[in-house]
Short mmCIF file of C-alpha atoms and ligand atoms in Angstrom, two decimals:
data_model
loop_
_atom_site.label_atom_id
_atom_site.label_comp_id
_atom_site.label_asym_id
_atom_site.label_seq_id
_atom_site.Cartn_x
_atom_site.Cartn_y
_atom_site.Cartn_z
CA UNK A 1 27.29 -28.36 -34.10
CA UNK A 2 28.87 -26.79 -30.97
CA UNK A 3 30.95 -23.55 -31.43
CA UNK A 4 33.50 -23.34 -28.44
CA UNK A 5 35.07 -20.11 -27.38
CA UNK A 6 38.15 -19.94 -25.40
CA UNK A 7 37.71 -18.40 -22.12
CA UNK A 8 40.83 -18.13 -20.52
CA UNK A 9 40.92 -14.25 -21.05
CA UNK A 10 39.44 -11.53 -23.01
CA UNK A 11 35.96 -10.82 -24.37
CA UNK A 12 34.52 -13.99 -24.71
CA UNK A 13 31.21 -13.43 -23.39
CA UNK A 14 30.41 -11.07 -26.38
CA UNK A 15 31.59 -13.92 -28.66
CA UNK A 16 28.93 -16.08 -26.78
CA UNK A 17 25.82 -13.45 -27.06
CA UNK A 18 26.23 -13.02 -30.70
CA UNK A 19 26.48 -17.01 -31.23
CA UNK A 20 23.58 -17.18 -28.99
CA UNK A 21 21.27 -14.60 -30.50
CA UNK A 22 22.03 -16.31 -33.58
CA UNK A 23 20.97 -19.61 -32.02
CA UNK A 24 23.68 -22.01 -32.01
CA UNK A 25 25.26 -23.91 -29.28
CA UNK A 26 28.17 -22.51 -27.58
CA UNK A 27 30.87 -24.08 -25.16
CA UNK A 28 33.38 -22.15 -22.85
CA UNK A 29 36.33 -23.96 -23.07
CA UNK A 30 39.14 -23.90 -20.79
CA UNK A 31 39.98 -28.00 -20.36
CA UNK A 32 41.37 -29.72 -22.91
CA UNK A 33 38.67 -32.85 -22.56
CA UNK A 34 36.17 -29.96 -23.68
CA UNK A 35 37.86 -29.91 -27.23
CA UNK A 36 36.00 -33.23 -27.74
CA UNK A 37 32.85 -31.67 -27.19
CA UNK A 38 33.19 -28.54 -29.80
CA UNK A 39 32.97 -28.57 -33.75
CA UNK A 40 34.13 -25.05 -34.23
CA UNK A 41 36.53 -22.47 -32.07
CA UNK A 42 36.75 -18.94 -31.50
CA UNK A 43 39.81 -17.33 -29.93
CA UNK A 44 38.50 -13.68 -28.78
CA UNK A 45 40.44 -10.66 -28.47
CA UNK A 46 42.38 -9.80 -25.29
CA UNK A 47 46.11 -9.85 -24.77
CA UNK A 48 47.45 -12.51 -27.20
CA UNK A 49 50.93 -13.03 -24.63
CA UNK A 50 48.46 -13.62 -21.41
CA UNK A 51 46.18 -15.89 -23.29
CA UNK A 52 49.10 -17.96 -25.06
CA UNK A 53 50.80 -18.19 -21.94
CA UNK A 54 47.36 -19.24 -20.25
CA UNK A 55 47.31 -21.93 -23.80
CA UNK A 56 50.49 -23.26 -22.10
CA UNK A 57 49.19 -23.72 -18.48
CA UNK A 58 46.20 -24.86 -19.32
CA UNK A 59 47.23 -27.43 -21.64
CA UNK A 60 45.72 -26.26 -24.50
CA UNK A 61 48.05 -25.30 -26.98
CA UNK A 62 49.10 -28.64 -28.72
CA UNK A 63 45.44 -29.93 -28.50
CA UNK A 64 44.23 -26.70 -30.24
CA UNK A 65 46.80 -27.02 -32.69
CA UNK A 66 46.34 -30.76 -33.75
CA UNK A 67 42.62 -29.75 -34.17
CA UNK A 68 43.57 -26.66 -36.26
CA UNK A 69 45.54 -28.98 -38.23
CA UNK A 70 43.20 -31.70 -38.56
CA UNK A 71 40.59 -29.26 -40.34
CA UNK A 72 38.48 -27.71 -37.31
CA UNK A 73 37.69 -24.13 -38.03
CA UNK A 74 39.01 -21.53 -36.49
CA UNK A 75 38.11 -17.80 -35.59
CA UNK A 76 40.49 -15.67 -34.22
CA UNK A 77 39.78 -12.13 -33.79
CA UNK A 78 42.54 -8.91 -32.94
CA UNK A 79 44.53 -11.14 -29.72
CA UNK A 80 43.05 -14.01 -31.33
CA UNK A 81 43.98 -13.41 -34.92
CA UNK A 82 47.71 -13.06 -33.18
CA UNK A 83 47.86 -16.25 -32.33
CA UNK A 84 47.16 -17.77 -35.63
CA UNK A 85 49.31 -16.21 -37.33
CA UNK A 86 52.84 -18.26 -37.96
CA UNK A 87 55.15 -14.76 -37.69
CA UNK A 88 54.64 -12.03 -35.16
CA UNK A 89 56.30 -8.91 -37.15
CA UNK A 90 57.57 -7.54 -34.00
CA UNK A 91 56.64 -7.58 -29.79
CA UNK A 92 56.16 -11.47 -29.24
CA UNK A 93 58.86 -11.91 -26.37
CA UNK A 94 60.98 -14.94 -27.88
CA UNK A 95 59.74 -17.88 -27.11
CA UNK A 96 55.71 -16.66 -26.70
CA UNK A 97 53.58 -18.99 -27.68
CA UNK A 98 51.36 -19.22 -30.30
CA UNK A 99 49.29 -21.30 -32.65
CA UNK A 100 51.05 -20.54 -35.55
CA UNK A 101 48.28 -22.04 -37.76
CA UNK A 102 48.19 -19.61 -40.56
CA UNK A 103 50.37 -18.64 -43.17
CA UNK A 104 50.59 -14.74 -42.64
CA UNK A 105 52.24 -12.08 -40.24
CA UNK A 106 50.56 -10.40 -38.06
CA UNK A 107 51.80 -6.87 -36.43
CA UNK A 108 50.63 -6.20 -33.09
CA UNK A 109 49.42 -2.59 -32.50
CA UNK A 110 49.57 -1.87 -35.28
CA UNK A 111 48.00 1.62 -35.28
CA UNK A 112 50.25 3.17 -32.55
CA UNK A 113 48.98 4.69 -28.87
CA UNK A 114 46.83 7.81 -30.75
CA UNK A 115 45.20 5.83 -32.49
CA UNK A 116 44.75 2.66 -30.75
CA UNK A 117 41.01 2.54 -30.87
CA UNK A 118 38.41 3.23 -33.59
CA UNK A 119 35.47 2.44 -35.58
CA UNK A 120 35.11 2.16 -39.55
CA UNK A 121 32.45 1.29 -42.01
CA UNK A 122 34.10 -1.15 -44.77
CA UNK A 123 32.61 -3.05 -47.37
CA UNK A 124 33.60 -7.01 -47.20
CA UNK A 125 32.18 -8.61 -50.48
CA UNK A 126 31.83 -12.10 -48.62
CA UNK A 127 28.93 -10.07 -46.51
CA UNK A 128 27.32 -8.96 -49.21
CA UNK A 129 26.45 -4.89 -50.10
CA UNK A 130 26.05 -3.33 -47.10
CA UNK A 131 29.06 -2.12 -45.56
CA UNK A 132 30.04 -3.50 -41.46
CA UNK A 133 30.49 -1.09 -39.11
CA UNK A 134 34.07 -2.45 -37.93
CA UNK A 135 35.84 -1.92 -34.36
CA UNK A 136 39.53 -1.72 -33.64
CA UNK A 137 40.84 -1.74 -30.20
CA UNK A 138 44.80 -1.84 -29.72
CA UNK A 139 44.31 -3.65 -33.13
CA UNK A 140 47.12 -5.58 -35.12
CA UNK A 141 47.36 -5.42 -38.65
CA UNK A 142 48.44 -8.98 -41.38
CA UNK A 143 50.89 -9.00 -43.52
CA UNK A 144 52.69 -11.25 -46.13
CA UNK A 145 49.59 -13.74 -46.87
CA UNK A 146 51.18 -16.90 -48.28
CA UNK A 147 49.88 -18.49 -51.19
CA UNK A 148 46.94 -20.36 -49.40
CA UNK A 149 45.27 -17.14 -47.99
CA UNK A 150 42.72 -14.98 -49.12
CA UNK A 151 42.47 -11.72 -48.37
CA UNK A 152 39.56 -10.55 -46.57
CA UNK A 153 39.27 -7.14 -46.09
CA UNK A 154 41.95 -3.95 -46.21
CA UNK A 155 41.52 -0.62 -45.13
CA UNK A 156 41.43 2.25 -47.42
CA UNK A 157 45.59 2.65 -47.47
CA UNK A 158 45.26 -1.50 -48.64
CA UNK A 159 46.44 -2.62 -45.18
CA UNK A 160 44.95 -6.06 -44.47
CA UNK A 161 42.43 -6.75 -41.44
CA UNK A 162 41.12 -9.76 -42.28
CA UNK A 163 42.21 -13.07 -43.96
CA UNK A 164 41.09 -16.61 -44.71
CA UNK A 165 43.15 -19.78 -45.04
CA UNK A 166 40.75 -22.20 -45.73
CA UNK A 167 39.54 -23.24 -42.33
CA UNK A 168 40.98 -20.55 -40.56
CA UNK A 169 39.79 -17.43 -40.26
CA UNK A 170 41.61 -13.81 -38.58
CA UNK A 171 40.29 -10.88 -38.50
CA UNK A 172 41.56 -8.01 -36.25
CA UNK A 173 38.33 -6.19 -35.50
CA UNK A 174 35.24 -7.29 -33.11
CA UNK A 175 32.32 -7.84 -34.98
CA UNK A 176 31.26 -9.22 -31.90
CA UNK A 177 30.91 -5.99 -30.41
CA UNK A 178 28.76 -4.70 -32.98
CA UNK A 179 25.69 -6.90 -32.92
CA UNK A 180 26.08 -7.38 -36.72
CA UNK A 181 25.75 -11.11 -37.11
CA UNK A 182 27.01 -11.59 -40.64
CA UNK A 183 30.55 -12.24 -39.61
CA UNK A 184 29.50 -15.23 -37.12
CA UNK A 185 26.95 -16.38 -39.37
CA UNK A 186 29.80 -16.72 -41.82
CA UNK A 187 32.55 -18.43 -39.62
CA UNK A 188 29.65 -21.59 -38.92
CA UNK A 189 29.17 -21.73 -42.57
CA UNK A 190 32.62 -22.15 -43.24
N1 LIG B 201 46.87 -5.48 -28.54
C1 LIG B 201 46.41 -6.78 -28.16
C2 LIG B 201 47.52 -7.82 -28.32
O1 LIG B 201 48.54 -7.56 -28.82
C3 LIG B 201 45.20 -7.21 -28.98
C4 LIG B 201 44.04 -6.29 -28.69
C5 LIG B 201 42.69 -6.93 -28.85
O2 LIG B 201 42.53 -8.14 -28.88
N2 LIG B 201 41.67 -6.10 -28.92
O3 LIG B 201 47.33 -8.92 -27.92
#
């Protein structure tokens, strides 16, 4: 099973370490012939309008898409998580593109310029006991889950940070930046 991360922009390297540490094959993609090669697909964080515009140049949007569609899981996380999402609450420039895979809004920056970065423990019952130290960075936040998704994970004031619709998975922290493998090791479980 080969996981592929998008590398068009944003921190897929860390994405990479993690899936290597862990021991499973990895694949930067940035061709769409390279989608034949990959199982699995992680969209990183970054700037979700630079790396859906790079989707577009590349010639990777619809061929992501049809995958996502067809079943393949996928991970986005914070810029990635963006670009699942069907509705952008507010900042997508009309016309950005987008994925628009899952059923679920997601508001970009959420947390406003003071607190645009910051770092919480949270419990996540699919991880088991022991809370994960989470990361936010210019973080969005979902809203409206349709009737397909789960509900991941909320912060304390029951805002939602990470979601599941059955293949597809957004969260809008980093657990790759954490080198707490439980989230990965979930996502190629999945
Ligand atoms: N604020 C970024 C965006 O809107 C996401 C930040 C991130 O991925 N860490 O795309």
């Amino acid at each position: 099973m080969t996981i592929g991360i998008l590398a068009l922009q944003g921190d897929f390297r860390e994405h990479e370490e993690m899936l290597q540490r862990i021991g499973a094959p990895t694949l930067q993609v940035r061709l769409p012939k390279q989608l034949e090669q990959i199982d699995r697909l992680i969209i990183p964080g970054g700037e979700s309008t630079t790396i859906g515009k790079l989707l577009v140049l590349y010639g990777l949007l619809e061929p992501i898409r049809e995958r996502g569609k067809a079943g393949m899981p996928i991970w986005g996380t914070c810029a990635g998580a963006i670009l699942l999402a069907r509705h952008i609450a507010e900042g997508r420039p009309e016309g950005q593109p987008a994925l628009a895979l899952m059923d679920i809004t997601a508001r970009r920056n959420a947390f406003g310029r003071q607190l645009d970065s910051f770092e919480v423990n949270m419990a996540i019952d699919l991880l088991g006991d022991e809370p994960i130290n989470t990361v936010f960075i210019r973080a969005p936040i979902l809203e409206n889950p349709g009737a397909g998704v789960t509900t991941l994970a909320t912060l304390n004031d029951g805002r939602i940070v990470a979601a599941q619709q059955s293949h597809l998975l957004a969260t809008c922290f980093h657990p790759e930046l954490t080198g707490d493998e439980r989230f990965h090791r979930y996502f190629l479980e999945l």
